[in-house]
Amino acid sequence: MTSDEILMDCEERMEKATNHFRDELRGLRTGRATPALLDNIRVEYYGSPTPVKQIATISTPDPQQLMIKPFNAEDLKEIEKAIRSSDLGLAPNNDGKVIRLKIPPMSGDQRKKMVTRMSKLAEDARVSCRNIRRDGNKHFDQAEKDKTMTEDDRDSGKEEVQNLLKTYEAKIDDMLEKKTKEIMES
């Protein structure tokens, strides 16, 4: 692998780890209704797990409520079952046409637990990025050992991988800080 290929691979993988963290943050309940809360919920739909947003429209009529209107009224029961079995801790209210989810405000204790959970998710994302750095450094060492790269190229490549890591760790910290602020203020 050339230096550019190694760096591109590292950057793509770090971007994926960062995006995964962003998606996990989106799905966390903050006391405010957002359709992203239902992103990770899968409904049994003709024998295969399907995301709720593919079989229903999700809207927020007010900041404390989600409304789920399935394209097919027969799917109401399956959507309700999927929400009840999820870890959201919300009780769906089914009126025969739509499902309403009341989002209760979070207590101070719940907020602290949520921030702790987010910190763990952020650390997992940072560890993923560090593992990617380690892999990139191994590729540079191997390329130097195989005589396809000079020592100076290897060292400058490792330095660039380290700079990439710092950039992505800063992005993760920034996302964590914003979400923490949002949870503690709402």
PDB file of N, CA, C and O in Angstrom, residues 150-175:
ATOM      1  N   THR A 150      10.507   4.608   2.448  1.00  0.00           N
ATOM      2  CA  THR A 150      11.693   4.953   3.246  1.00  0.00           C
ATOM      3  C   THR A 150      11.295   5.181   4.696  1.00  0.00           C
ATOM      4  O   THR A 150      10.112   5.321   5.012  1.00  0.00           O
ATOM      5  N   GLU A 151      12.308   5.223   5.565  1.00  0.00           N
ATOM      6  CA  GLU A 151      12.036   5.475   6.993  1.00  0.00           C
ATOM      7  C   GLU A 151      11.372   6.835   7.184  1.00  0.00           C
ATOM      8  O   GLU A 151      10.450   6.973   7.992  1.00  0.00           O
ATOM      9  N   ASP A 152      11.857   7.832   6.438  1.00  0.00           N
ATOM     10  CA  ASP A 152      11.280   9.178   6.566  1.00  0.00           C
ATOM     11  C   ASP A 152       9.821   9.198   6.131  1.00  0.00           C
ATOM     12  O   ASP A 152       8.987   9.839   6.773  1.00  0.00           O
ATOM     13  N   ASP A 153       9.514   8.485   5.033  1.00  0.00           N
ATOM     14  CA  ASP A 153       8.120   8.407   4.577  1.00  0.00           C
ATOM     15  C   ASP A 153       7.259   7.722   5.623  1.00  0.00           C
ATOM     16  O   ASP A 153       6.126   8.135   5.876  1.00  0.00           O
ATOM     17  N   ARG A 154       7.798   6.652   6.203  1.00  0.00           N
ATOM     18  CA  ARG A 154       7.056   5.927   7.243  1.00  0.00           C
ATOM     19  C   ARG A 154       6.768   6.855   8.421  1.00  0.00           C
ATOM     20  O   ARG A 154       5.640   6.948   8.896  1.00  0.00           O
ATOM     21  N   ASP A 155       7.795   7.567   8.875  1.00  0.00           N
ATOM     22  CA  ASP A 155       7.620   8.452  10.034  1.00  0.00           C
ATOM     23  C   ASP A 155       6.648   9.587   9.741  1.00  0.00           C
ATOM     24  O   ASP A 155       5.802   9.923  10.582  1.00  0.00           O
ATOM     25  N   SER A 156       6.746  10.179   8.551  1.00  0.00           N
ATOM     26  CA  SER A 156       5.812  11.274   8.235  1.00  0.00           C
ATOM     27  C   SER A 156       4.394  10.720   8.071  1.00  0.00           C
ATOM     28  O   SER A 156       3.422  11.369   8.440  1.00  0.00           O
ATOM     29  N   GLY A 157       4.268   9.503   7.548  1.00  0.00           N
ATOM     30  CA  GLY A 157       2.956   8.876   7.434  1.00  0.00           C
ATOM     31  C   GLY A 157       2.337   8.620   8.789  1.00  0.00           C
ATOM     32  O   GLY A 157       1.156   8.885   9.011  1.00  0.00           O
ATOM     33  N   LYS A 158       3.153   8.114   9.718  1.00  0.00           N
ATOM     34  CA  LYS A 158       2.654   7.867  11.078  1.00  0.00           C
ATOM     35  C   LYS A 158       2.225   9.178  11.735  1.00  0.00           C
ATOM     36  O   LYS A 158       1.236   9.225  12.462  1.00  0.00           O
ATOM     37  N   GLU A 159       2.972  10.225  11.450  1.00  0.00           N
ATOM     38  CA  GLU A 159       2.625  11.539  12.004  1.00  0.00           C
ATOM     39  C   GLU A 159       1.281  12.027  11.443  1.00  0.00           C
ATOM     40  O   GLU A 159       0.451  12.565  12.184  1.00  0.00           O
ATOM     41  N   GLU A 160       1.061  11.804  10.165  1.00  0.00           N
ATOM     42  CA  GLU A 160      -0.218  12.200   9.554  1.00  0.00           C
ATOM     43  C   GLU A 160      -1.383  11.397  10.127  1.00  0.00           C
ATOM     44  O   GLU A 160      -2.470  11.937  10.339  1.00  0.00           O
ATOM     45  N   VAL A 161      -1.151  10.111  10.381  1.00  0.00           N
ATOM     46  CA  VAL A 161      -2.197   9.280  10.983  1.00  0.00           C
ATOM     47  C   VAL A 161      -2.520   9.811  12.384  1.00  0.00           C
ATOM     48  O   VAL A 161      -3.679   9.881  12.785  1.00  0.00           O
ATOM     49  N   GLN A 162      -1.484  10.208  13.122  1.00  0.00           N
ATOM     50  CA  GLN A 162      -1.698  10.773  14.469  1.00  0.00           C
ATOM     51  C   GLN A 162      -2.513  12.058  14.382  1.00  0.00           C
ATOM     52  O   GLN A 162      -3.413  12.295  15.198  1.00  0.00           O
ATOM     53  N   ASN A 163      -2.217  12.895  13.387  1.00  0.00           N
ATOM     54  CA  ASN A 163      -2.984  14.136  13.208  1.00  0.00           C
ATOM     55  C   ASN A 163      -4.439  13.837  12.865  1.00  0.00           C
ATOM     56  O   ASN A 163      -5.351  14.525  13.332  1.00  0.00           O
ATOM     57  N   LEU A 164      -4.657  12.801  12.031  1.00  0.00           N
ATOM     58  CA  LEU A 164      -6.023  12.379  11.719  1.00  0.00           C
ATOM     59  C   LEU A 164      -6.753  11.983  12.991  1.00  0.00           C
ATOM     60  O   LEU A 164      -7.904  12.361  13.208  1.00  0.00           O
ATOM     61  N   LEU A 165      -6.072  11.196  13.834  1.00  0.00           N
ATOM     62  CA  LEU A 165      -6.671  10.744  15.087  1.00  0.00           C
ATOM     63  C   LEU A 165      -7.077  11.940  15.946  1.00  0.00           C
ATOM     64  O   LEU A 165      -8.196  11.982  16.465  1.00  0.00           O
ATOM     65  N   LYS A 166      -6.188  12.918  16.060  1.00  0.00           N
ATOM     66  CA  LYS A 166      -6.506  14.104  16.866  1.00  0.00           C
ATOM     67  C   LYS A 166      -7.733  14.826  16.314  1.00  0.00           C
ATOM     68  O   LYS A 166      -8.601  15.260  17.072  1.00  0.00           O
ATOM     69  N   THR A 167      -7.824  14.932  15.003  1.00  0.00           N
ATOM     70  CA  THR A 167      -8.962  15.600  14.362  1.00  0.00           C
ATOM     71  C   THR A 167     -10.266  14.885  14.698  1.00  0.00           C
ATOM     72  O   THR A 167     -11.247  15.512  15.096  1.00  0.00           O
ATOM     73  N   TYR A 168     -10.272  13.556  14.535  1.00  0.00           N
ATOM     74  CA  TYR A 168     -11.510  12.808  14.767  1.00  0.00           C
ATOM     75  C   TYR A 168     -11.861  12.720  16.248  1.00  0.00           C
ATOM     76  O   TYR A 168     -13.040  12.730  16.607  1.00  0.00           O
ATOM     77  N   GLU A 169     -10.861  12.656  17.114  1.00  0.00           N
ATOM     78  CA  GLU A 169     -11.160  12.681  18.552  1.00  0.00           C
ATOM     79  C   GLU A 169     -11.781  14.020  18.934  1.00  0.00           C
ATOM     80  O   GLU A 169     -12.695  14.081  19.751  1.00  0.00           O
ATOM     81  N   ALA A 170     -11.300  15.107  18.320  1.00  0.00           N
ATOM     82  CA  ALA A 170     -11.871  16.433  18.589  1.00  0.00           C
ATOM     83  C   ALA A 170     -13.327  16.498  18.118  1.00  0.00           C
ATOM     84  O   ALA A 170     -14.181  17.071  18.804  1.00  0.00           O
ATOM     85  N   LYS A 171     -13.627  15.887  16.955  1.00  0.00           N
ATOM     86  CA  LYS A 171     -15.009  15.858  16.466  1.00  0.00           C
ATOM     87  C   LYS A 171     -15.909  15.100  17.442  1.00  0.00           C
ATOM     88  O   LYS A 171     -17.026  15.537  17.745  1.00  0.00           O
ATOM     89  N   ILE A 172     -15.417  13.968  17.935  1.00  0.00           N
ATOM     90  CA  ILE A 172     -16.196  13.158  18.879  1.00  0.00           C
ATOM     91  C   ILE A 172     -16.433  13.947  20.157  1.00  0.00           C
ATOM     92  O   ILE A 172     -17.558  13.995  20.671  1.00  0.00           O
ATOM     93  N   ASP A 173     -15.390  14.595  20.672  1.00  0.00           N
ATOM     94  CA  ASP A 173     -15.535  15.388  21.898  1.00  0.00           C
ATOM     95  C   ASP A 173     -16.521  16.533  21.704  1.00  0.00           C
ATOM     96  O   ASP A 173     -17.312  16.844  22.595  1.00  0.00           O
ATOM     97  N   ASP A 174     -16.484  17.148  20.532  1.00  0.00           N
ATOM     98  CA  ASP A 174     -17.384  18.257  20.231  1.00  0.00           C
ATOM     99  C   ASP A 174     -18.839  17.785  20.205  1.00  0.00           C
ATOM    100  O   ASP A 174     -19.721  18.417  20.794  1.00  0.00           O
ATOM    101  N   MET A 175     -19.086  16.628  19.557  1.00  0.00           N
ATOM    102  CA  MET A 175     -20.454  16.090  19.514  1.00  0.00           C
ATOM    103  C   MET A 175     -20.940  15.750  20.922  1.00  0.00           C
ATOM    104  O   MET A 175     -22.086  16.032  21.272  1.00  0.00           O
TER     105      MET A 175
END
